[in-house]
Each structure stands twice: as C-alpha cells, then as structure tokens.
Short mmCIF file of C-alpha atoms in Angstrom, two decimals:
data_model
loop_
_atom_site.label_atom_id
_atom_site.label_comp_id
_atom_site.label_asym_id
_atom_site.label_seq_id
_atom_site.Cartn_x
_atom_site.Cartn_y
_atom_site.Cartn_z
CA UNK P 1 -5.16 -7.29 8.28
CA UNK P 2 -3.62 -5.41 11.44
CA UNK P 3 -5.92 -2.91 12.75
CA UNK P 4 -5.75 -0.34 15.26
CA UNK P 5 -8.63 2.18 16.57
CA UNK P 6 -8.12 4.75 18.85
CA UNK P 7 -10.80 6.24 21.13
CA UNK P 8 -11.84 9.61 21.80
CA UNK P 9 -10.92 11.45 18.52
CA UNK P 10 -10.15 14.51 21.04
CA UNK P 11 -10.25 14.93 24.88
CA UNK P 12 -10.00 18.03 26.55
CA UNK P 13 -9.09 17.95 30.30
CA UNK P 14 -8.85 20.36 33.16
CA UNK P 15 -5.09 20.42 34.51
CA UNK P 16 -5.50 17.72 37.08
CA UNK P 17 -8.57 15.94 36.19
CA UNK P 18 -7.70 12.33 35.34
CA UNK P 19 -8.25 10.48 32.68
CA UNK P 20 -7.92 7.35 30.42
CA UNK P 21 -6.91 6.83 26.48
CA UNK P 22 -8.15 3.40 24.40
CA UNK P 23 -7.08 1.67 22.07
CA UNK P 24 -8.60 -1.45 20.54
CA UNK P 25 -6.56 -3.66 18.39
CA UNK P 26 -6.91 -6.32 16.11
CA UNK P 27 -3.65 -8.02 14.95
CA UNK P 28 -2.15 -11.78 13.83
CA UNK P 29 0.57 -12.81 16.18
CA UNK P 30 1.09 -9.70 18.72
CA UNK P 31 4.64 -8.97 18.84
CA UNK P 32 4.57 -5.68 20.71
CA UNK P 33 1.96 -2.61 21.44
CA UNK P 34 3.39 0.69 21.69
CA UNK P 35 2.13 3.90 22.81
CA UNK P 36 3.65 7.22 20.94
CA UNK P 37 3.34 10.90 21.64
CA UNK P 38 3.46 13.41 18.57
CA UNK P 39 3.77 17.09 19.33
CA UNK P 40 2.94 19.19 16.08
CA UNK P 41 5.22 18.44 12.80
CA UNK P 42 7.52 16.63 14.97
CA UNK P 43 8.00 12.77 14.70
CA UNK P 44 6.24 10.47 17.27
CA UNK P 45 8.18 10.18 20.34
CA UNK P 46 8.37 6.58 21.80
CA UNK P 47 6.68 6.04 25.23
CA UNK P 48 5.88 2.32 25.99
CA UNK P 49 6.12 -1.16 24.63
CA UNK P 50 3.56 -3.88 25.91
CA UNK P 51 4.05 -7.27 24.82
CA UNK P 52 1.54 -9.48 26.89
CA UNK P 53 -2.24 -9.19 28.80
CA UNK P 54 -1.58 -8.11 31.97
CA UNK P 55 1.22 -6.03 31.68
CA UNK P 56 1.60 -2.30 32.74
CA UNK P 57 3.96 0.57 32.64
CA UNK P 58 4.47 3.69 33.80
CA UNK P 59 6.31 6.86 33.30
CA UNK P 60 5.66 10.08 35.23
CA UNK P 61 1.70 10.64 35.37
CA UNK P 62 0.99 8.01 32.39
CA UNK P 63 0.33 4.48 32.72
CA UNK P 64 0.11 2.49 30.25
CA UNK P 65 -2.02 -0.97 30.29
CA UNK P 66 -2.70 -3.90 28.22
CA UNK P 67 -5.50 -6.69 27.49
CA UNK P 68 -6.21 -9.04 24.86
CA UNK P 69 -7.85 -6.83 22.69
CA UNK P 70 -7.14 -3.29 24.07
CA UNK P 71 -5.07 -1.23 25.62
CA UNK P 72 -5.57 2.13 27.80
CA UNK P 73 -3.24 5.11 28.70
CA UNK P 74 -4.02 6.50 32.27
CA UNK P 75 -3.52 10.34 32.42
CA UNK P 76 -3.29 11.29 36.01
CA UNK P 77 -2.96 14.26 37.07
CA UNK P 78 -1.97 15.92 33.84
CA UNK P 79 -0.91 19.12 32.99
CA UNK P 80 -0.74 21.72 30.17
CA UNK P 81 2.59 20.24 29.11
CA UNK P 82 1.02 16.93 28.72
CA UNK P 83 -0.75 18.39 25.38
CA UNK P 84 -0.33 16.59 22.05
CA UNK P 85 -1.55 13.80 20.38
CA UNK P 86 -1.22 10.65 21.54
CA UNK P 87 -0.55 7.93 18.75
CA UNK P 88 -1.17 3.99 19.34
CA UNK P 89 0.80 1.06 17.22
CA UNK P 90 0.92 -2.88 17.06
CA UNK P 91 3.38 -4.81 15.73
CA UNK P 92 2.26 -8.50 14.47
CA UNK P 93 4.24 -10.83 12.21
CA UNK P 94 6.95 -8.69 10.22
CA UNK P 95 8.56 -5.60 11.09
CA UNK P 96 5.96 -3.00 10.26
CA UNK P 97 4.04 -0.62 12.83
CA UNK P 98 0.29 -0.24 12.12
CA UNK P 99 -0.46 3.37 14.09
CA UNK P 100 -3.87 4.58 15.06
CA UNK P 101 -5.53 7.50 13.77
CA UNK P 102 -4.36 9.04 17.17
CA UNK P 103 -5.88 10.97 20.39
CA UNK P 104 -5.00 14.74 20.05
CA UNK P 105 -5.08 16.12 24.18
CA UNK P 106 -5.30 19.29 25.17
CA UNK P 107 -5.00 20.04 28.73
CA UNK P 108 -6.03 23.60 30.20
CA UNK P 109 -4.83 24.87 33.28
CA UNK R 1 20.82 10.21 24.61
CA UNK R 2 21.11 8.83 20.88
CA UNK R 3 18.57 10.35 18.30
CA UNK R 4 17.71 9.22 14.70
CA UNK R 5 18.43 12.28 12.38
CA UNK R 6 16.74 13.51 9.38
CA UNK R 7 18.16 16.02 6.59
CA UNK R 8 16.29 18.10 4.86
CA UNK R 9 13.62 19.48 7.66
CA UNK R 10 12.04 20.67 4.70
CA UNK R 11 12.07 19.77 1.01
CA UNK R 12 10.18 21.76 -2.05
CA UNK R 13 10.19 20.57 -5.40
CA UNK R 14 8.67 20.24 -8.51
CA UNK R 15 6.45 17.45 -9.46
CA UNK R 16 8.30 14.88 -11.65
CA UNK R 17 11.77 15.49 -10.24
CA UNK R 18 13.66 12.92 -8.01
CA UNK R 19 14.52 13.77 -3.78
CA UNK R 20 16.73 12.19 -1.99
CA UNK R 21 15.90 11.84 2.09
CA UNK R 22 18.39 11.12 4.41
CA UNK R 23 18.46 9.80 7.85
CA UNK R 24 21.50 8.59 10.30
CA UNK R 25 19.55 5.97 12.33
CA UNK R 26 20.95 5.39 15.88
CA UNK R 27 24.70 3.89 15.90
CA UNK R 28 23.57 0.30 16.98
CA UNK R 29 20.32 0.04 15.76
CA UNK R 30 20.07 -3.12 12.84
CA UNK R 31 16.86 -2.46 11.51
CA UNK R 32 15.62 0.90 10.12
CA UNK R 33 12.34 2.02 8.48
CA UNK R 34 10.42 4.95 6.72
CA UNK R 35 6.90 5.74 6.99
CA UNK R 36 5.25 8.84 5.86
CA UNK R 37 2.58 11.26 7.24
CA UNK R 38 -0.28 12.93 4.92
CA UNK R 39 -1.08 15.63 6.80
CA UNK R 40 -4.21 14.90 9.13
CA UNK R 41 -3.89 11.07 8.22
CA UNK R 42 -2.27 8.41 10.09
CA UNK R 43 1.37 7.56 9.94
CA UNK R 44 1.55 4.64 7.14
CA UNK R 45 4.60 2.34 6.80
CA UNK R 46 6.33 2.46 3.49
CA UNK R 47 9.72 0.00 3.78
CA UNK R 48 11.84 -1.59 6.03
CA UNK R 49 15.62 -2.50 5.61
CA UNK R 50 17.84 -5.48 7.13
CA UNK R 51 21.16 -6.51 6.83
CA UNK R 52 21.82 -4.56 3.45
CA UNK R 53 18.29 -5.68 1.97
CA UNK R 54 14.38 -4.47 2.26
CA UNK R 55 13.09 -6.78 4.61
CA UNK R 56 9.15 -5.67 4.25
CA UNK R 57 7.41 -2.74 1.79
CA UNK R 58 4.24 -2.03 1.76
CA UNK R 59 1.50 -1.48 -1.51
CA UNK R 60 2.93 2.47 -1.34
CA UNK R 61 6.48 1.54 -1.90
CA UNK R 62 6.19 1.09 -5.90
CA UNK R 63 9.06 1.13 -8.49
CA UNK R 64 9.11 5.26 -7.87
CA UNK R 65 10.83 4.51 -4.08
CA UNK R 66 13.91 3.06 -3.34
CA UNK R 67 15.75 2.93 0.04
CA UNK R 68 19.96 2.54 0.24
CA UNK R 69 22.40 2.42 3.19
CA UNK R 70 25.01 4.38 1.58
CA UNK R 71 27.91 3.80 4.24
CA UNK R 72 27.98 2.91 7.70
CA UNK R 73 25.89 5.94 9.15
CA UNK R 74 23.58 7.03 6.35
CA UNK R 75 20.10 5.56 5.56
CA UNK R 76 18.05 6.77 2.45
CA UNK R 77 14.63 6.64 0.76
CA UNK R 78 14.52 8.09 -2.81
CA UNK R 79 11.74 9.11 -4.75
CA UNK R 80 12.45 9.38 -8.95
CA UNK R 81 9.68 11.69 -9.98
CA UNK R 82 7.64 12.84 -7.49
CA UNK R 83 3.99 13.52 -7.46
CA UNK R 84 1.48 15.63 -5.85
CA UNK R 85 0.91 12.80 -3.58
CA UNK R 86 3.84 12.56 -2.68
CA UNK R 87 3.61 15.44 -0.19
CA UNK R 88 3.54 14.44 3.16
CA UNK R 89 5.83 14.31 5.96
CA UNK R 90 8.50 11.14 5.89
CA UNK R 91 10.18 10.02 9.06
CA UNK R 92 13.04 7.41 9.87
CA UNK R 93 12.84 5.15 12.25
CA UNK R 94 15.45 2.67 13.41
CA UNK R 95 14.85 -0.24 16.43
CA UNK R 96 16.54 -2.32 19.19
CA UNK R 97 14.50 -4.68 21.77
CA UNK R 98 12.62 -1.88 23.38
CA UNK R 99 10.93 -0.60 20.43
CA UNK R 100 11.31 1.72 17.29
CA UNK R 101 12.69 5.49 17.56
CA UNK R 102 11.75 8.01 15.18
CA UNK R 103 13.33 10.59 13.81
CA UNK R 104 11.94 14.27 13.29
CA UNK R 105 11.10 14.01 9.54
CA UNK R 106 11.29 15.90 6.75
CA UNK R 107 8.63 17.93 5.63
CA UNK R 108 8.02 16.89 1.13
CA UNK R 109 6.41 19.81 -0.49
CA UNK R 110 5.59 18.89 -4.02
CA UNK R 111 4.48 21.77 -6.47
#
C-alpha cells in the first residue's frame, strides 16, 4: 500500500529564517511526487511534480527536491505570505493521489 | 489561467437525502477525479473517471456514490442518502502531463 509521511506536524519560522519540509514515501511503481499548498477551506493548490531521484525544482523561494525514498521542500527566505499548509502526494500504479497528513507553516514577520 | 470549478461552495442537508456536486474540470483535461476532506484529516481519493467510465474507486466509493459527465463541460459525484459521515469537504480535480489541478470544493454539511 502507497504511503506518504510528512515531517514536522507544524513549523513556525521567523520571516527570513530558512528552512526545509520532508516527506518520506513509500509507493509501488513511482509515477510522479507532487508537492501541494492548501490555504484554509480552499482546495490544494498544485506546486511541483518530481518524477525521478535527482531531480529538483523551483519556484520563487521554494525548492523542491527528490530521492529514492524522500523528498524535501526548501523554504528560503520565506515570508508571512508563505503561511499555509503544505500537503505532499505520490502517484504509483493507477491514477489515484495518496496525500500526506500535511505541514501547516506559519511564518511571523 | 484555466481553473477547475466547483458548485455549491457550500451544501446543507439532511441525513438520508441525495446531493448532487458539480464540477467543470479544465477544457482539455481527459481525466478527472474527486477526493474528499474530513476536516483535520488528510485528503482521501474517492473515484476517478476516463473516457466516459470510472477508471479507479477506492473502498469509500460504495453503491451510495456515483460520478457522471453529464455533457461536455460538467463532471458530477452524487451521493443517494447521505450520512453523518458524509460531511466533509469534496474537491474536483482534473489532470494533463504536469500534474492534477484542484478545484476549490464544496463544503457537505450533513444534519
């Protein structure tokens, strides 16, 4: 069974001060890793898609990052606007998404 | 840019009556989904829909659900007689090569 597990639970940041998401997967057949952000009662908002070790991508001050079993979103720089949680998926064999339980950020200036 | 839609924002109604969701995935998109959203829980896949037909449900999408691309725009998931449990918050998604785009949901309050 596809499993995803997302690390800290909650992070709380400084505006500014750097920092990194995780999320470890286990899945049959990875067909795709993506990276979400959810605001409050709003729908997750697509971010990334990783598909193999080694790859990387980036959009404004988040970088996203992949290995064989886990994969980490790099927060630099952030900023109060950056708040929300921060939702991890993998897609193996099939169509489905199987999400994390989620980061929730808060960033104080 | 395109956006997947979702009608109601919010939907109340009594437990053991049917709802109707409705979406209008993104005009080129060929495969669409629903999962829903307890509230504090993680966002759980219910169903997902191919060329006219379910291509993948999961244990949650019993004989209660059923999903139906009405016309060329529309994409629904109806529930016959709701429960309790049924209250959560149910967002469409639809997907091309980059990945899958969700919609805003809709909000199921069941009394």
């Amino acid at each position: 069974e596809d499993q995803v597990t997302q690390s800290p639970e909650a992070l709380r940041l400084q505006e500014g001060e750097s920092s990194s998401l995780n999320c470890s997967y286990t899945v049959s057949g990875l067909r795709g890793l993506f990276w979400y952000r959810q605001d409050p009662g709003k729908g997750p908002e697509f971010l990334f898609t990783l598909y193999s070790a080694g790859e990387e991508k980036e959009k404004e001050r988040l970088k996203a990052t992949l290995t064989k079993k886990e994969s980490f979103l790099h927060i630099t720089a952030p900023k109060p606007e950056d708040s929300a949680t921060y939702l991890c998926a993998v897609r193996g064999y099939g169509n489905k998404l199987v999400f994390g339980a989620g980061t929730i950020l808060r960033v104080k200036s | 840019e395109p956006e997947v839609t979702q009608t109601p924002s919010h939907q109340v109604t009594q437990m053991g009556q049917e709802v109707i969701l409705r979406c209008v995935p993104i005009s080129n998109h060929l495969y669409f989904y629903w999962y829903r959203q307890i509230l504090g829980q993680k966002v759980e896949f219910l169903v997902s829909f191919y060329n006219n037909e379910i291509s993948e449900k999961s244990e949650i999408f019993d004989d209660q659900f059923s999903v139906e691309r009405p016309d060329g725009s529309n994409f629904t998931l109806k529930i016959r007689s709701t429960k309790l449990e049924d209250s959560a918050m149910y967002f469409c998604a639809s997907r091309n090569q980059v990945g899958q785009f969700f919609g805003p949901g809709t909000r199921l309050t069941v009394l």
